[in-house]
Amino acid sequence: MRIRVSWSGTNMLPCAQIRSTSLVSKHSSKAVTVWYGSFPCIGTACPPLLKEWEDLVLTYGWAYGTHGDALKGKELMLAVSVGSAGENYHHEGEFGYTVDELLAPFKATSNLIGTVYRKPFILTGVSSGMSDQSLEKAAKDYLSCLQGDWPAQ
């Protein structure tokens, strides 16, 4: 996968160039696709670079629609980190939604393209100074998740 990221000027916004042809060929041969996003769920939108990837790769006739079955039956898993503590993500919490509920548009995309939506790997509290022990446990859990010891949803 070729993604080139550079920082533009003083506003520190990344600009990227995604080569969709190489992404299409790589993803059609993979059994599991992991979309990783490190973004605050309060911002409920898809990160811009991932949205651009979706627009370039998940096209009608390839990923969905007539003859669009290139990813059908493959597994899709999200790995997301959020800055706020996990207890803020529930109906009575600060955000009023669980992280899973905020990820619903990704599940809808998975349904559209025919992938098996696996339970997301969600790491909360990353902005509040995780201990080395918590970070080590999260790394082991993530590795376990990538090795397939994570349930489908």
mmCIF file of C-alpha atoms in Angstrom:
data_model
loop_
_atom_site.group_PDB
_atom_site.id
_atom_site.type_symbol
_atom_site.label_atom_id
_atom_site.label_comp_id
_atom_site.label_asym_id
_atom_site.label_seq_id
_atom_site.Cartn_x
_atom_site.Cartn_y
_atom_site.Cartn_z
ATOM 1 C CA MET A 1 0.000 0.000 0.000
ATOM 2 C CA ARG A 2 1.437 3.368 -0.974
ATOM 3 C CA ILE A 3 0.280 6.328 1.016
ATOM 4 C CA ARG A 4 2.456 9.381 0.956
ATOM 5 C CA VAL A 5 1.825 11.920 3.704
ATOM 6 C CA SER A 6 3.417 15.333 3.931
ATOM 7 C CA TRP A 7 2.789 18.314 6.174
ATOM 8 C CA SER A 8 1.675 21.475 4.408
ATOM 9 C CA GLY A 9 2.784 24.882 5.661
ATOM 10 C CA THR A 10 2.165 26.078 9.171
ATOM 11 C CA ASN A 11 -1.328 24.645 9.584
ATOM 12 C CA MET A 12 0.113 21.118 10.010
ATOM 13 C CA LEU A 13 -2.630 19.452 7.978
ATOM 14 C CA PRO A 14 -1.537 16.250 6.264
ATOM 15 C CA CYS A 15 -2.046 15.950 2.558
ATOM 16 C CA ALA A 16 -1.809 12.510 1.047
ATOM 17 C CA GLN A 17 -1.745 10.831 -2.297
ATOM 18 C CA ILE A 18 -3.335 7.392 -2.462
ATOM 19 C CA ARG A 19 -2.599 5.075 -5.352
ATOM 20 C CA SER A 20 -5.885 3.221 -5.703
ATOM 21 C CA THR A 21 -4.748 0.648 -8.288
ATOM 22 C CA SER A 22 -2.139 -0.817 -5.962
ATOM 23 C CA LEU A 23 -4.612 -0.768 -3.073
ATOM 24 C CA VAL A 24 -7.262 -2.586 -5.084
ATOM 25 C CA SER A 25 -4.914 -5.385 -6.093
ATOM 26 C CA LYS A 26 -3.549 -5.796 -2.566
ATOM 27 C CA HIS A 27 -6.940 -5.825 -0.828
ATOM 28 C CA SER A 28 -8.573 -8.276 -3.189
ATOM 29 C CA SER A 29 -6.016 -10.925 -2.189
ATOM 30 C CA LYS A 30 -6.172 -10.381 1.586
ATOM 31 C CA ALA A 31 -8.392 -12.403 3.900
ATOM 32 C CA VAL A 32 -8.647 -9.654 6.534
ATOM 33 C CA THR A 33 -8.664 -5.930 6.031
ATOM 34 C CA VAL A 34 -7.884 -3.770 9.055
ATOM 35 C CA TRP A 35 -8.851 -0.139 8.969
ATOM 36 C CA TYR A 36 -6.913 1.663 11.628
ATOM 37 C CA GLY A 37 -7.976 5.057 12.809
ATOM 38 C CA SER A 38 -6.620 7.109 15.612
ATOM 39 C CA PHE A 39 -9.213 9.784 15.915
ATOM 40 C CA PRO A 40 -11.429 11.260 18.616
ATOM 41 C CA CYS A 41 -14.836 9.644 18.442
ATOM 42 C CA ILE A 42 -16.420 12.901 19.507
ATOM 43 C CA GLY A 43 -15.629 14.009 15.996
ATOM 44 C CA THR A 44 -17.886 11.166 14.738
ATOM 45 C CA ALA A 45 -16.761 11.622 11.135
ATOM 46 C CA CYS A 46 -14.482 9.331 9.217
ATOM 47 C CA PRO A 47 -10.882 10.602 9.224
ATOM 48 C CA PRO A 48 -10.233 12.422 5.914
ATOM 49 C CA LEU A 49 -7.487 10.088 4.692
ATOM 50 C CA LEU A 50 -9.621 6.989 5.342
ATOM 51 C CA LYS A 51 -12.599 8.679 3.638
ATOM 52 C CA GLU A 52 -10.430 9.392 0.592
ATOM 53 C CA TRP A 53 -9.319 5.748 0.582
ATOM 54 C CA GLU A 54 -12.965 4.617 0.716
ATOM 55 C CA ASP A 55 -13.877 6.921 -2.169
ATOM 56 C CA LEU A 56 -10.994 5.700 -4.347
ATOM 57 C CA VAL A 57 -11.098 1.982 -3.576
ATOM 58 C CA LEU A 58 -14.647 1.033 -2.592
ATOM 59 C CA THR A 59 -16.108 1.696 -6.005
ATOM 60 C CA TYR A 60 -19.325 0.574 -7.671
ATOM 61 C CA GLY A 61 -18.729 -2.519 -9.756
ATOM 62 C CA TRP A 62 -15.664 -3.520 -7.748
ATOM 63 C CA ALA A 63 -16.600 -3.381 -4.055
ATOM 64 C CA TYR A 64 -20.407 -3.245 -4.344
ATOM 65 C CA GLY A 65 -23.224 -3.121 -6.881
ATOM 66 C CA THR A 66 -23.410 -5.084 -10.122
ATOM 67 C CA HIS A 67 -20.434 -7.480 -10.178
ATOM 68 C CA GLY A 68 -18.971 -5.621 -7.184
ATOM 69 C CA ASP A 69 -17.947 -8.543 -5.022
ATOM 70 C CA ALA A 70 -14.148 -8.214 -4.736
ATOM 71 C CA LEU A 71 -14.281 -8.026 -0.939
ATOM 72 C CA LYS A 72 -17.355 -10.180 -0.365
ATOM 73 C CA GLY A 73 -16.865 -12.684 2.451
ATOM 74 C CA LYS A 74 -13.556 -11.181 3.597
ATOM 75 C CA GLU A 75 -13.243 -9.963 7.170
ATOM 76 C CA LEU A 76 -13.127 -6.298 8.067
ATOM 77 C CA MET A 77 -11.951 -5.080 11.452
ATOM 78 C CA LEU A 78 -11.539 -1.587 12.822
ATOM 79 C CA ALA A 79 -8.791 -0.678 15.240
ATOM 80 C CA VAL A 80 -9.609 2.640 16.868
ATOM 81 C CA SER A 81 -8.020 4.653 19.638
ATOM 82 C CA VAL A 82 -9.831 7.447 21.432
ATOM 83 C CA GLY A 83 -8.458 10.009 23.805
ATOM 84 C CA SER A 84 -11.195 10.051 26.413
ATOM 85 C CA ALA A 85 -11.741 7.403 29.075
ATOM 86 C CA GLY A 86 -14.014 4.490 28.232
ATOM 87 C CA GLU A 87 -16.606 5.433 30.857
ATOM 88 C CA ASN A 88 -17.409 8.582 28.851
ATOM 89 C CA TYR A 89 -18.691 6.440 25.987
ATOM 90 C CA HIS A 90 -22.130 5.250 27.094
ATOM 91 C CA HIS A 91 -25.668 6.605 26.920
ATOM 92 C CA GLU A 92 -25.403 8.513 30.210
ATOM 93 C CA GLY A 93 -21.771 9.466 29.646
ATOM 94 C CA GLU A 94 -20.226 12.649 28.317
ATOM 95 C CA PHE A 95 -20.757 11.697 24.662
ATOM 96 C CA GLY A 96 -24.120 9.915 24.956
ATOM 97 C CA TYR A 97 -23.058 7.037 22.724
ATOM 98 C CA THR A 98 -20.878 3.970 22.952
ATOM 99 C CA VAL A 99 -17.821 3.796 20.701
ATOM 100 C CA ASP A 100 -19.498 0.898 18.872
ATOM 101 C CA GLU A 101 -22.503 3.112 18.112
ATOM 102 C CA LEU A 102 -20.229 5.854 16.789
ATOM 103 C CA LEU A 103 -18.657 3.295 14.452
ATOM 104 C CA ALA A 104 -22.038 2.291 12.942
ATOM 105 C CA PRO A 105 -21.307 3.959 9.548
ATOM 106 C CA PHE A 106 -18.294 1.657 9.148
ATOM 107 C CA LYS A 107 -20.485 -1.363 9.883
ATOM 108 C CA ALA A 108 -22.969 -0.110 7.276
ATOM 109 C CA THR A 109 -20.113 0.147 4.764
ATOM 110 C CA SER A 110 -19.072 -3.403 5.647
ATOM 111 C CA ASN A 111 -22.640 -4.560 4.973
ATOM 112 C CA LEU A 112 -22.648 -2.726 1.630
ATOM 113 C CA ILE A 113 -19.395 -4.289 0.420
ATOM 114 C CA GLY A 114 -20.266 -7.746 1.782
ATOM 115 C CA THR A 115 -17.463 -8.135 4.297
ATOM 116 C CA VAL A 116 -17.778 -9.908 7.641
ATOM 117 C CA TYR A 117 -17.629 -7.139 10.236
ATOM 118 C CA ARG A 118 -15.446 -8.254 13.108
ATOM 119 C CA LYS A 119 -15.674 -6.811 16.570
ATOM 120 C CA PRO A 120 -13.569 -3.617 16.563
ATOM 121 C CA PHE A 121 -10.446 -3.251 18.644
ATOM 122 C CA ILE A 122 -11.081 -0.130 20.719
ATOM 123 C CA LEU A 123 -8.453 1.504 22.878
ATOM 124 C CA THR A 124 -9.793 4.244 25.144
ATOM 125 C CA GLY A 125 -8.102 6.789 27.359
ATOM 126 C CA VAL A 126 -5.024 7.325 25.231
ATOM 127 C CA SER A 127 -4.894 11.054 26.007
ATOM 128 C CA SER A 128 -4.996 10.561 29.762
ATOM 129 C CA GLY A 129 -1.525 9.074 30.103
ATOM 130 C CA MET A 130 -1.801 5.302 29.914
ATOM 131 C CA SER A 131 0.499 3.385 32.221
ATOM 132 C CA ASP A 132 3.202 1.181 30.720
ATOM 133 C CA GLN A 133 1.300 -1.839 32.049
ATOM 134 C CA SER A 134 -1.962 -0.735 30.373
ATOM 135 C CA LEU A 135 -0.164 -0.012 27.116
ATOM 136 C CA GLU A 136 1.566 -3.398 27.195
ATOM 137 C CA LYS A 137 -1.767 -5.162 27.801
ATOM 138 C CA ALA A 138 -3.359 -3.216 24.947
ATOM 139 C CA ALA A 139 -0.506 -4.207 22.619
ATOM 140 C CA LYS A 140 -0.946 -7.898 23.538
ATOM 141 C CA ASP A 141 -4.718 -7.642 23.051
ATOM 142 C CA TYR A 142 -4.229 -5.988 19.664
ATOM 143 C CA LEU A 143 -1.775 -8.676 18.560
ATOM 144 C CA SER A 144 -4.257 -11.339 19.673
ATOM 145 C CA CYS A 145 -6.925 -9.538 17.706
ATOM 146 C CA LEU A 146 -4.795 -9.477 14.546
ATOM 147 C CA GLN A 147 -3.988 -13.177 14.938
ATOM 148 C CA GLY A 148 -7.679 -13.986 14.764
ATOM 149 C CA ASP A 149 -8.457 -14.483 18.437
ATOM 150 C CA TRP A 150 -11.149 -11.832 18.237
ATOM 151 C CA PRO A 151 -14.821 -12.611 17.636
ATOM 152 C CA ALA A 152 -16.867 -11.592 14.643
ATOM 153 C CA GLN A 153 -19.737 -9.335 15.596
#
